[in-house]
RNA sequence: GCCGGGGUGGCGGAAUUGGCAGACGCAACGGACUUAAAAUCCGUCGGAGCAAUCCUUGUGGGUUCGAGUCCCACCCCCGGCACCA
């Protein structure tokens, strides 16, 4: 009797052997076709939980499958190591972020190794090491050189919890910090920006990539392209230089219905326009909106309010004077920060006008409109009325006609506006790559020369949260000399948003230790773009959009010749427990280390893939995993307990075995291609059950049996790498199973000889008969009508129609 | 409110193009083995009914010879966005 299946013993053994043999070393110069399989690298936190495994195991299985299929597979792993959480955790524990991060990485690497992943660890990257962030800084300089990085003052998102500025993409839900949940407020600050808006239009193009519809929609919404018109309103105000205020509208067809204008409270003209007797009220309103958090300010429940400035502008289209108000429902950051208010055709304007008793004039007639007053805003398209020469045009025609007219008269014209804002990358925190810029009194903003990179992050820092970078308090760091005039100068002390680190890591994997540049262009040409990228959907408008922007930006610098980094994107679901998200506070976290030591990595790998469709996630069940354990033990016995031919071997048993084997190869291969891991496991289980029956009856030759068993082990290898390797060795096959070819199927052999013909009467199942797959329509119909079970349903009725579906069914329609 | 995804046995989930609903597994129940239990093996397992048979994929309609699958209306759950002029 062979040894029992003991995962603990075999897993360690093989992991060591594979590492010694450098089995997973990726060769850059292989003649095989390349396949770049990328999984979003983890943020360095304390521990990997079962959710991480759910992210890493299925791609690992697929990468192993692709290797066996003959591809040269790059399936690397690394760590996203800079950023606020590490710094916060380090502060809380009173240790240095570096120490904390490196300790975590060590643990995470150990955990990732323990699950039997195929990563080539010689390619590991770590974003917080100088050999990496040297090039993050270099890219910053390149973006600056190409006018894609600039310093500017703008109202920015401020998180008082993290004491730093956040990018728009890091503000989530109703305006809270994605890291700490604190309500975000606005501050006017000088910051570094990346000009992602320059790529807004190109980012809307998805023709060349295979991405989930959902992610594309989220990005489209985030970019928020709106077509409309910009319209100039004449301003003639004592003591004010500006002679116009421009607004953006998506409804130029309503321009004759403007009865007031609203400026954002922060608009630069507010102070200049406000009449002396309105000053107190206006200033109080501006002050109040400045202090509100975005949650308060943007709450849709809040009643719209505002203040009249006392000023008027003239609508150039009809010569009417309309009052200028300020209100916080108008955002400075969108359009021109000013809107023309058309209360008859906009809900917000309607509410506002009703509240302050401002006239409401209908300029778009609905088909039902009789000329009376409106009870609510009519926002649908209609026919233009009260609009001078544009009357009787439809909204659509009118919008174009009005815009054309505006352009002709130089009153404005067609315009496009985006919701997306430039990417703020300054962080007033320690744990990040220093922004490689120098401020010189004489020369102004001077980039650090490339030769001086990296600008090292000093080890000693005082992490107290003050709202300013801790680097500012480090004199050795702060004081420097100007690269241009050699005079005394100061360094930029803010650090780079870690989203830049992870916007280019997949380029680094191609040549992870290259020290002459961020990447070796030949290796990038060899490996990029990524063939499949897998990870969580939460990165839809953050990381995934930044990475696309980054790739397009460096393409335009001539560094690469493609604009999309990830050909195919796939988002896995999340794994839950007892219908709830796993979290420490709920106490329902499944700890993988314990499961590995009790059940084994292979069992856990197979179970994670079995519990549900990968894109949907699934419900973790402690008892469910025992089904996988039992299955693997059954396979173990099937392979190791001797096979005995019983009686005469039969031709039929042999063809059956061949057919089932080839059908299983087809199913498993297809499921792996389509990332349908749960049904792949089912198919392997069915095949196991089938082989158990074959073994019991013993009607196939010893060699046929061995062949089928070998195929089963090969198909198991990606899922259960240690288990399959052990059985491969025990059945005296050549090491290593992971270097074998993936089995292929023959469509002819996989073909069914016999089929079950379904007989229906009026669409209801009445009989099934087993027939040759080659049956003709006439034979099938004849058999159906002759069926004993069907007889009763046909008695006394006329068959008015006979439906025959090749190889499937007969439906007799009777009356 | 808008945009995605989803709703199938006690549970997780299967079901190419509209063609045998419930694969595979868990749990449960019955049996074998055992002094006993665990493990293992064999069997049953959507509901009603003694049975023939009938009912059954969130609800209600529709198209079709035939609907889990397509169309219309609605309900519920999950995720995202939400004053964007």
mmCIF file of C-alpha atoms in Angstrom, chain A residues 171-487:
data_model
loop_
_atom_site.group_PDB
_atom_site.id
_atom_site.type_symbol
_atom_site.label_atom_id
_atom_site.label_comp_id
_atom_site.label_asym_id
_atom_site.label_seq_id
_atom_site.Cartn_x
_atom_site.Cartn_y
_atom_site.Cartn_z
ATOM 1 C CA UNK A 171 -12.052 60.916 -2.975
ATOM 2 C CA UNK A 172 -14.825 58.375 -2.889
ATOM 3 C CA UNK A 173 -18.481 58.032 -2.010
ATOM 4 C CA UNK A 174 -19.990 61.296 -0.853
ATOM 5 C CA UNK A 175 -16.650 63.033 -0.631
ATOM 6 C CA UNK A 176 -14.529 61.067 1.812
ATOM 7 C CA UNK A 177 -10.890 59.994 1.779
ATOM 8 C CA UNK A 178 -10.518 56.487 0.313
ATOM 9 C CA UNK A 179 -7.916 55.621 2.934
ATOM 10 C CA UNK A 180 -9.286 56.931 6.208
ATOM 11 C CA UNK A 181 -12.892 57.914 5.485
ATOM 12 C CA UNK A 182 -12.488 61.486 6.703
ATOM 13 C CA UNK A 183 -14.721 64.058 4.977
ATOM 14 C CA UNK A 184 -12.675 65.990 2.456
ATOM 15 C CA UNK A 185 -12.572 69.795 2.376
ATOM 16 C CA UNK A 186 -11.271 72.214 -0.237
ATOM 17 C CA UNK A 187 -8.077 74.229 0.149
ATOM 18 C CA UNK A 188 -6.261 76.543 -2.185
ATOM 19 C CA UNK A 189 -2.745 75.184 -2.459
ATOM 20 C CA UNK A 190 0.212 75.166 -4.809
ATOM 21 C CA UNK A 191 0.595 71.615 -6.043
ATOM 22 C CA UNK A 192 2.149 69.533 -8.794
ATOM 23 C CA UNK A 193 -0.286 68.380 -11.428
ATOM 24 C CA UNK A 194 -0.119 65.909 -14.288
ATOM 25 C CA UNK A 195 -1.960 67.023 -17.384
ATOM 26 C CA UNK A 196 -4.149 63.942 -17.780
ATOM 27 C CA UNK A 197 -6.884 66.178 -19.248
ATOM 28 C CA UNK A 198 -4.793 66.526 -22.388
ATOM 29 C CA UNK A 199 -5.523 62.837 -23.006
ATOM 30 C CA UNK A 200 -9.208 62.960 -22.064
ATOM 31 C CA UNK A 201 -10.375 62.342 -25.606
ATOM 32 C CA UNK A 202 -7.926 59.569 -26.312
ATOM 33 C CA UNK A 203 -8.756 57.894 -23.013
ATOM 34 C CA UNK A 204 -12.315 57.516 -24.316
ATOM 35 C CA UNK A 205 -11.086 55.246 -27.112
ATOM 36 C CA UNK A 206 -11.281 51.546 -26.320
ATOM 37 C CA UNK A 207 -11.237 50.049 -29.817
ATOM 38 C CA UNK A 208 -8.001 48.136 -29.443
ATOM 39 C CA UNK A 209 -8.572 46.629 -26.018
ATOM 40 C CA UNK A 210 -10.731 43.886 -24.590
ATOM 41 C CA UNK A 211 -11.956 45.326 -21.305
ATOM 42 C CA UNK A 212 -15.137 44.734 -19.310
ATOM 43 C CA UNK A 213 -17.954 47.028 -20.387
ATOM 44 C CA UNK A 214 -18.480 48.056 -16.775
ATOM 45 C CA UNK A 215 -14.963 49.474 -16.410
ATOM 46 C CA UNK A 216 -15.169 51.328 -19.693
ATOM 47 C CA UNK A 217 -18.460 52.905 -18.621
ATOM 48 C CA UNK A 218 -17.023 53.957 -15.270
ATOM 49 C CA UNK A 219 -14.080 55.587 -17.010
ATOM 50 C CA UNK A 220 -16.333 57.303 -19.555
ATOM 51 C CA UNK A 221 -18.474 58.695 -16.748
ATOM 52 C CA UNK A 222 -15.410 59.838 -14.883
ATOM 53 C CA UNK A 223 -13.969 61.611 -17.925
ATOM 54 C CA UNK A 224 -17.440 63.067 -18.467
ATOM 55 C CA UNK A 225 -17.212 64.566 -21.913
ATOM 56 C CA UNK A 226 -20.051 67.036 -22.614
ATOM 57 C CA UNK A 227 -20.759 68.720 -25.912
ATOM 58 C CA UNK A 228 -22.377 72.141 -25.881
ATOM 59 C CA UNK A 229 -21.520 75.797 -26.261
ATOM 60 C CA UNK A 230 -19.653 78.516 -24.521
ATOM 61 C CA UNK A 231 -21.621 81.757 -24.380
ATOM 62 C CA UNK A 232 -20.308 85.193 -23.585
ATOM 63 C CA UNK A 233 -22.505 87.525 -21.512
ATOM 64 C CA UNK A 234 -21.651 91.235 -21.676
ATOM 65 C CA UNK A 235 -20.395 92.812 -18.486
ATOM 66 C CA UNK A 236 -20.351 96.537 -17.965
ATOM 67 C CA UNK A 237 -19.604 97.121 -14.340
ATOM 68 C CA UNK A 238 -18.015 100.190 -12.788
ATOM 69 C CA UNK A 239 -14.376 99.572 -11.985
ATOM 70 C CA UNK A 240 -14.217 96.102 -13.512
ATOM 71 C CA UNK A 241 -11.849 95.493 -16.376
ATOM 72 C CA UNK A 242 -13.492 92.317 -17.661
ATOM 73 C CA UNK A 243 -16.116 92.985 -20.296
ATOM 74 C CA UNK A 244 -17.705 89.558 -20.345
ATOM 75 C CA UNK A 245 -18.507 86.464 -18.332
ATOM 76 C CA UNK A 246 -18.403 83.201 -20.202
ATOM 77 C CA UNK A 247 -20.557 80.244 -19.335
ATOM 78 C CA UNK A 248 -20.650 76.672 -20.588
ATOM 79 C CA UNK A 249 -23.979 75.049 -21.420
ATOM 80 C CA UNK A 250 -25.074 71.772 -22.944
ATOM 81 C CA UNK A 251 -28.336 73.453 -23.938
ATOM 82 C CA UNK A 252 -27.600 76.433 -26.161
ATOM 83 C CA UNK A 253 -31.168 75.975 -27.462
ATOM 84 C CA UNK A 254 -32.413 77.378 -24.140
ATOM 85 C CA UNK A 255 -30.241 80.500 -24.259
ATOM 86 C CA UNK A 256 -33.224 82.842 -24.742
ATOM 87 C CA UNK A 257 -34.691 81.592 -21.477
ATOM 88 C CA UNK A 258 -31.860 82.867 -19.291
ATOM 89 C CA UNK A 259 -33.274 84.923 -16.416
ATOM 90 C CA UNK A 260 -30.226 85.006 -14.156
ATOM 91 C CA UNK A 261 -26.608 83.971 -13.960
ATOM 92 C CA UNK A 262 -24.906 82.071 -11.165
ATOM 93 C CA UNK A 263 -21.218 82.145 -10.324
ATOM 94 C CA UNK A 264 -19.388 79.685 -8.121
ATOM 95 C CA UNK A 265 -18.660 81.362 -4.782
ATOM 96 C CA UNK A 266 -14.907 81.047 -5.435
ATOM 97 C CA UNK A 267 -15.155 82.668 -8.885
ATOM 98 C CA UNK A 268 -12.518 85.362 -9.313
ATOM 99 C CA UNK A 269 -15.058 88.007 -10.360
ATOM 100 C CA UNK A 270 -17.240 87.698 -7.268
ATOM 101 C CA UNK A 271 -15.347 90.213 -5.160
ATOM 102 C CA UNK A 272 -15.092 92.713 -8.010
ATOM 103 C CA UNK A 273 -18.761 92.542 -8.934
ATOM 104 C CA UNK A 274 -20.366 92.674 -5.541
ATOM 105 C CA UNK A 275 -22.026 96.003 -4.812
ATOM 106 C CA UNK A 276 -21.107 97.643 -1.498
ATOM 107 C CA UNK A 277 -24.524 97.067 0.077
ATOM 108 C CA UNK A 278 -24.340 93.314 -0.760
ATOM 109 C CA UNK A 279 -20.765 92.884 0.430
ATOM 110 C CA UNK A 280 -21.406 91.564 3.936
ATOM 111 C CA UNK A 281 -23.938 89.022 2.792
ATOM 112 C CA UNK A 282 -21.840 87.805 -0.147
ATOM 113 C CA UNK A 283 -18.661 87.499 1.906
ATOM 114 C CA UNK A 284 -20.475 85.546 4.578
ATOM 115 C CA UNK A 285 -21.836 83.169 1.953
ATOM 116 C CA UNK A 286 -18.426 82.668 0.327
ATOM 117 C CA UNK A 287 -16.828 82.017 3.697
ATOM 118 C CA UNK A 288 -19.489 79.488 4.616
ATOM 119 C CA UNK A 289 -19.180 77.472 1.416
ATOM 120 C CA UNK A 290 -15.419 77.437 1.715
ATOM 121 C CA UNK A 291 -15.646 75.867 5.122
ATOM 122 C CA UNK A 292 -18.160 73.192 4.243
ATOM 123 C CA UNK A 293 -17.022 69.715 3.399
ATOM 124 C CA UNK A 294 -17.895 68.385 -0.023
ATOM 125 C CA UNK A 295 -20.477 66.150 1.608
ATOM 126 C CA UNK A 296 -22.375 69.109 3.005
ATOM 127 C CA UNK A 297 -21.930 71.226 -0.046
ATOM 128 C CA UNK A 298 -22.862 68.665 -2.646
ATOM 129 C CA UNK A 299 -25.675 66.997 -0.778
ATOM 130 C CA UNK A 300 -28.535 66.648 -3.231
ATOM 131 C CA UNK A 301 -31.039 66.924 -0.403
ATOM 132 C CA UNK A 302 -29.829 70.383 0.533
ATOM 133 C CA UNK A 303 -32.076 73.191 -0.626
ATOM 134 C CA UNK A 304 -30.388 75.379 -3.196
ATOM 135 C CA UNK A 305 -29.543 78.773 -1.853
ATOM 136 C CA UNK A 306 -27.463 81.711 -2.960
ATOM 137 C CA UNK A 307 -26.919 85.437 -2.736
ATOM 138 C CA UNK A 308 -27.468 88.258 -5.239
ATOM 139 C CA UNK A 309 -24.290 90.242 -5.945
ATOM 140 C CA UNK A 310 -26.118 93.321 -7.127
ATOM 141 C CA UNK A 311 -24.460 93.054 -10.557
ATOM 142 C CA UNK A 312 -26.037 92.427 -13.949
ATOM 143 C CA UNK A 313 -24.862 91.002 -17.240
ATOM 144 C CA UNK A 314 -26.430 91.282 -20.672
ATOM 145 C CA UNK A 315 -27.566 88.317 -22.744
ATOM 146 C CA UNK A 316 -26.141 89.243 -26.132
ATOM 147 C CA UNK A 317 -28.709 87.115 -27.932
ATOM 148 C CA UNK A 318 -31.719 89.154 -26.855
ATOM 149 C CA UNK A 319 -30.167 92.201 -25.188
ATOM 150 C CA UNK A 320 -31.720 91.418 -21.799
ATOM 151 C CA UNK A 321 -30.082 92.325 -18.518
ATOM 152 C CA UNK A 322 -30.057 89.495 -15.999
ATOM 153 C CA UNK A 323 -28.938 89.530 -12.343
ATOM 154 C CA UNK A 324 -25.743 87.779 -11.230
ATOM 155 C CA UNK A 325 -26.029 85.527 -8.193
ATOM 156 C CA UNK A 326 -23.590 83.274 -6.426
ATOM 157 C CA UNK A 327 -24.550 79.806 -5.242
ATOM 158 C CA UNK A 328 -22.585 76.808 -4.081
ATOM 159 C CA UNK A 329 -24.309 74.406 -6.434
ATOM 160 C CA UNK A 330 -22.127 75.880 -9.126
ATOM 161 C CA UNK A 331 -18.661 74.378 -9.107
ATOM 162 C CA UNK A 332 -15.601 76.430 -9.934
ATOM 163 C CA UNK A 333 -13.819 73.390 -11.287
ATOM 164 C CA UNK A 334 -16.333 72.523 -13.980
ATOM 165 C CA UNK A 335 -16.864 74.431 -17.211
ATOM 166 C CA UNK A 336 -16.139 78.097 -16.614
ATOM 167 C CA UNK A 337 -17.329 78.169 -13.014
ATOM 168 C CA UNK A 338 -20.355 80.188 -14.115
ATOM 169 C CA UNK A 339 -23.714 79.092 -15.438
ATOM 170 C CA UNK A 340 -26.535 80.736 -17.334
ATOM 171 C CA UNK A 341 -29.674 79.832 -15.428
ATOM 172 C CA UNK A 342 -32.716 78.772 -17.412
ATOM 173 C CA UNK A 343 -35.279 77.954 -14.743
ATOM 174 C CA UNK A 344 -37.940 76.747 -17.195
ATOM 175 C CA UNK A 345 -35.674 73.967 -18.441
ATOM 176 C CA UNK A 346 -33.387 72.989 -15.595
ATOM 177 C CA UNK A 347 -34.499 71.507 -12.290
ATOM 178 C CA UNK A 348 -31.912 73.263 -10.144
ATOM 179 C CA UNK A 349 -32.481 76.626 -11.772
ATOM 180 C CA UNK A 350 -36.227 76.114 -11.400
ATOM 181 C CA UNK A 351 -35.946 75.457 -7.662
ATOM 182 C CA UNK A 352 -33.642 78.422 -7.250
ATOM 183 C CA UNK A 353 -35.856 80.806 -9.228
ATOM 184 C CA UNK A 354 -38.952 79.705 -7.341
ATOM 185 C CA UNK A 355 -37.234 80.275 -4.019
ATOM 186 C CA UNK A 356 -35.982 83.768 -4.903
ATOM 187 C CA UNK A 357 -38.904 84.815 -7.061
ATOM 188 C CA UNK A 358 -36.914 85.121 -10.267
ATOM 189 C CA UNK A 359 -38.905 85.017 -13.552
ATOM 190 C CA UNK A 360 -39.294 81.700 -15.351
ATOM 191 C CA UNK A 361 -39.601 81.944 -19.094
ATOM 192 C CA UNK A 362 -40.528 79.013 -21.339
ATOM 193 C CA UNK A 363 -38.387 78.812 -24.469
ATOM 194 C CA UNK A 364 -38.739 75.110 -25.256
ATOM 195 C CA UNK A 365 -42.280 73.917 -25.847
ATOM 196 C CA UNK A 366 -43.252 70.350 -25.134
ATOM 197 C CA UNK A 367 -45.884 68.880 -27.482
ATOM 198 C CA UNK A 368 -48.485 69.377 -24.724
ATOM 199 C CA UNK A 369 -47.539 72.914 -23.720
ATOM 200 C CA UNK A 370 -50.445 75.375 -24.035
ATOM 201 C CA UNK A 371 -48.568 78.555 -23.166
ATOM 202 C CA UNK A 372 -49.175 78.467 -19.438
ATOM 203 C CA UNK A 373 -46.850 78.485 -16.456
ATOM 204 C CA UNK A 374 -44.846 75.404 -15.571
ATOM 205 C CA UNK A 375 -45.230 73.364 -12.371
ATOM 206 C CA UNK A 376 -41.763 71.967 -12.833
ATOM 207 C CA UNK A 377 -38.853 72.359 -15.185
ATOM 208 C CA UNK A 378 -39.349 70.833 -18.621
ATOM 209 C CA UNK A 379 -35.955 69.344 -19.341
ATOM 210 C CA UNK A 380 -36.725 67.215 -22.387
ATOM 211 C CA UNK A 381 -36.055 68.418 -25.924
ATOM 212 C CA UNK A 382 -38.905 70.268 -27.645
ATOM 213 C CA UNK A 383 -39.581 73.134 -30.011
ATOM 214 C CA UNK A 384 -38.003 76.545 -29.560
ATOM 215 C CA UNK A 385 -40.353 79.433 -28.725
ATOM 216 C CA UNK A 386 -39.744 82.994 -27.479
ATOM 217 C CA UNK A 387 -36.342 82.690 -29.125
ATOM 218 C CA UNK A 388 -36.352 85.283 -31.904
ATOM 219 C CA UNK A 389 -35.159 83.995 -35.241
ATOM 220 C CA UNK A 390 -34.744 80.466 -33.838
ATOM 221 C CA UNK A 391 -38.428 79.886 -33.117
ATOM 222 C CA UNK A 392 -39.917 76.625 -34.361
ATOM 223 C CA UNK A 393 -36.545 74.857 -34.535
ATOM 224 C CA UNK A 394 -36.259 71.586 -32.640
ATOM 225 C CA UNK A 395 -33.927 71.520 -29.649
ATOM 226 C CA UNK A 396 -31.394 69.587 -31.646
ATOM 227 C CA UNK A 397 -31.448 71.893 -34.675
ATOM 228 C CA UNK A 398 -31.631 74.917 -32.407
ATOM 229 C CA UNK A 399 -28.596 73.934 -30.356
ATOM 230 C CA UNK A 400 -26.513 73.803 -33.513
ATOM 231 C CA UNK A 401 -28.041 76.954 -35.003
ATOM 232 C CA UNK A 402 -27.538 78.989 -31.836
ATOM 233 C CA UNK A 403 -23.943 77.779 -31.486
ATOM 234 C CA UNK A 404 -23.209 78.610 -35.114
ATOM 235 C CA UNK A 405 -24.747 82.050 -34.614
ATOM 236 C CA UNK A 406 -22.685 82.635 -31.451
ATOM 237 C CA UNK A 407 -19.506 81.718 -33.301
ATOM 238 C CA UNK A 408 -20.374 83.964 -36.218
ATOM 239 C CA UNK A 409 -20.979 86.951 -33.920
ATOM 240 C CA UNK A 410 -17.965 86.072 -31.767
ATOM 241 C CA UNK A 411 -20.239 85.612 -28.760
ATOM 242 C CA UNK A 412 -18.836 82.145 -28.082
ATOM 243 C CA UNK A 413 -19.611 78.965 -30.001
ATOM 244 C CA UNK A 414 -19.408 75.187 -29.911
ATOM 245 C CA UNK A 415 -17.489 73.901 -26.912
ATOM 246 C CA UNK A 416 -16.544 70.659 -25.189
ATOM 247 C CA UNK A 417 -16.111 70.269 -21.451
ATOM 248 C CA UNK A 418 -14.770 67.399 -19.388
ATOM 249 C CA UNK A 419 -15.434 66.426 -15.832
ATOM 250 C CA UNK A 420 -12.003 64.937 -15.362
ATOM 251 C CA UNK A 421 -9.448 67.209 -13.713
ATOM 252 C CA UNK A 422 -5.701 67.157 -13.876
ATOM 253 C CA UNK A 423 -4.080 64.622 -11.581
ATOM 254 C CA UNK A 424 -2.644 66.136 -8.428
ATOM 255 C CA UNK A 425 0.422 64.155 -7.497
ATOM 256 C CA UNK A 426 1.939 66.113 -4.564
ATOM 257 C CA UNK A 427 1.585 64.499 -1.174
ATOM 258 C CA UNK A 428 2.531 66.273 2.020
ATOM 259 C CA UNK A 429 3.809 63.058 3.505
ATOM 260 C CA UNK A 430 7.085 61.253 4.070
ATOM 261 C CA UNK A 431 6.674 57.752 2.674
ATOM 262 C CA UNK A 432 6.985 58.339 -1.058
ATOM 263 C CA UNK A 433 9.509 59.250 -3.705
ATOM 264 C CA UNK A 434 10.626 62.879 -3.307
ATOM 265 C CA UNK A 435 9.529 65.109 -6.164
ATOM 266 C CA UNK A 436 12.817 65.846 -7.987
ATOM 267 C CA UNK A 437 12.485 69.612 -8.172
ATOM 268 C CA UNK A 438 14.471 72.497 -6.759
ATOM 269 C CA UNK A 439 13.354 76.060 -6.020
ATOM 270 C CA UNK A 440 15.957 78.723 -6.591
ATOM 271 C CA UNK A 441 15.363 82.389 -5.771
ATOM 272 C CA UNK A 442 17.172 83.392 -8.946
ATOM 273 C CA UNK A 443 16.313 80.625 -11.423
ATOM 274 C CA UNK A 444 12.839 79.658 -10.237
ATOM 275 C CA UNK A 445 11.698 76.056 -10.548
ATOM 276 C CA UNK A 446 14.633 73.910 -11.635
ATOM 277 C CA UNK A 447 14.400 70.171 -12.259
ATOM 278 C CA UNK A 448 17.002 67.956 -10.615
ATOM 279 C CA UNK A 449 19.468 66.906 -13.360
ATOM 280 C CA UNK A 450 18.961 63.287 -14.430
ATOM 281 C CA UNK A 451 22.501 62.467 -13.410
ATOM 282 C CA UNK A 452 21.699 63.440 -9.820
ATOM 283 C CA UNK A 453 18.870 60.935 -9.521
ATOM 284 C CA UNK A 454 17.700 59.367 -7.393
ATOM 285 C CA UNK A 455 16.864 62.077 -4.897
ATOM 286 C CA UNK A 456 17.120 59.799 -1.891
ATOM 287 C CA UNK A 457 14.428 59.809 0.705
ATOM 288 C CA UNK A 458 16.313 60.604 3.931
ATOM 289 C CA UNK A 459 16.096 57.884 6.521
ATOM 290 C CA UNK A 460 15.526 60.092 9.532
ATOM 291 C CA UNK A 461 12.337 62.031 9.554
ATOM 292 C CA UNK A 462 9.962 63.436 12.065
ATOM 293 C CA UNK A 463 6.611 61.982 11.144
ATOM 294 C CA UNK A 464 4.335 64.190 13.207
ATOM 295 C CA UNK A 465 1.313 65.138 11.129
ATOM 296 C CA UNK A 466 1.392 68.876 10.611
ATOM 297 C CA UNK A 467 -0.133 69.232 7.170
ATOM 298 C CA UNK A 468 3.288 69.837 5.696
ATOM 299 C CA UNK A 469 5.740 67.290 4.432
ATOM 300 C CA UNK A 470 8.041 65.957 7.179
ATOM 301 C CA UNK A 471 10.862 66.511 4.707
ATOM 302 C CA UNK A 472 10.405 70.233 5.148
ATOM 303 C CA UNK A 473 11.712 69.891 8.686
ATOM 304 C CA UNK A 474 14.790 68.011 7.536
ATOM 305 C CA UNK A 475 17.368 70.749 6.905
ATOM 306 C CA UNK A 476 19.918 68.398 5.311
ATOM 307 C CA UNK A 477 17.369 67.410 2.755
ATOM 308 C CA UNK A 478 15.796 70.805 2.275
ATOM 309 C CA UNK A 479 18.964 72.825 1.686
ATOM 310 C CA UNK A 480 20.690 72.257 -1.613
ATOM 311 C CA UNK A 481 22.336 74.180 -4.391
ATOM 312 C CA UNK A 482 20.703 75.284 -7.601
ATOM 313 C CA UNK A 483 21.863 73.074 -10.496
ATOM 314 C CA UNK A 484 21.857 76.116 -12.761
ATOM 315 C CA UNK A 485 23.425 78.964 -10.775
ATOM 316 C CA UNK A 486 25.021 76.929 -7.963
ATOM 317 C CA UNK A 487 23.448 79.324 -5.481
#
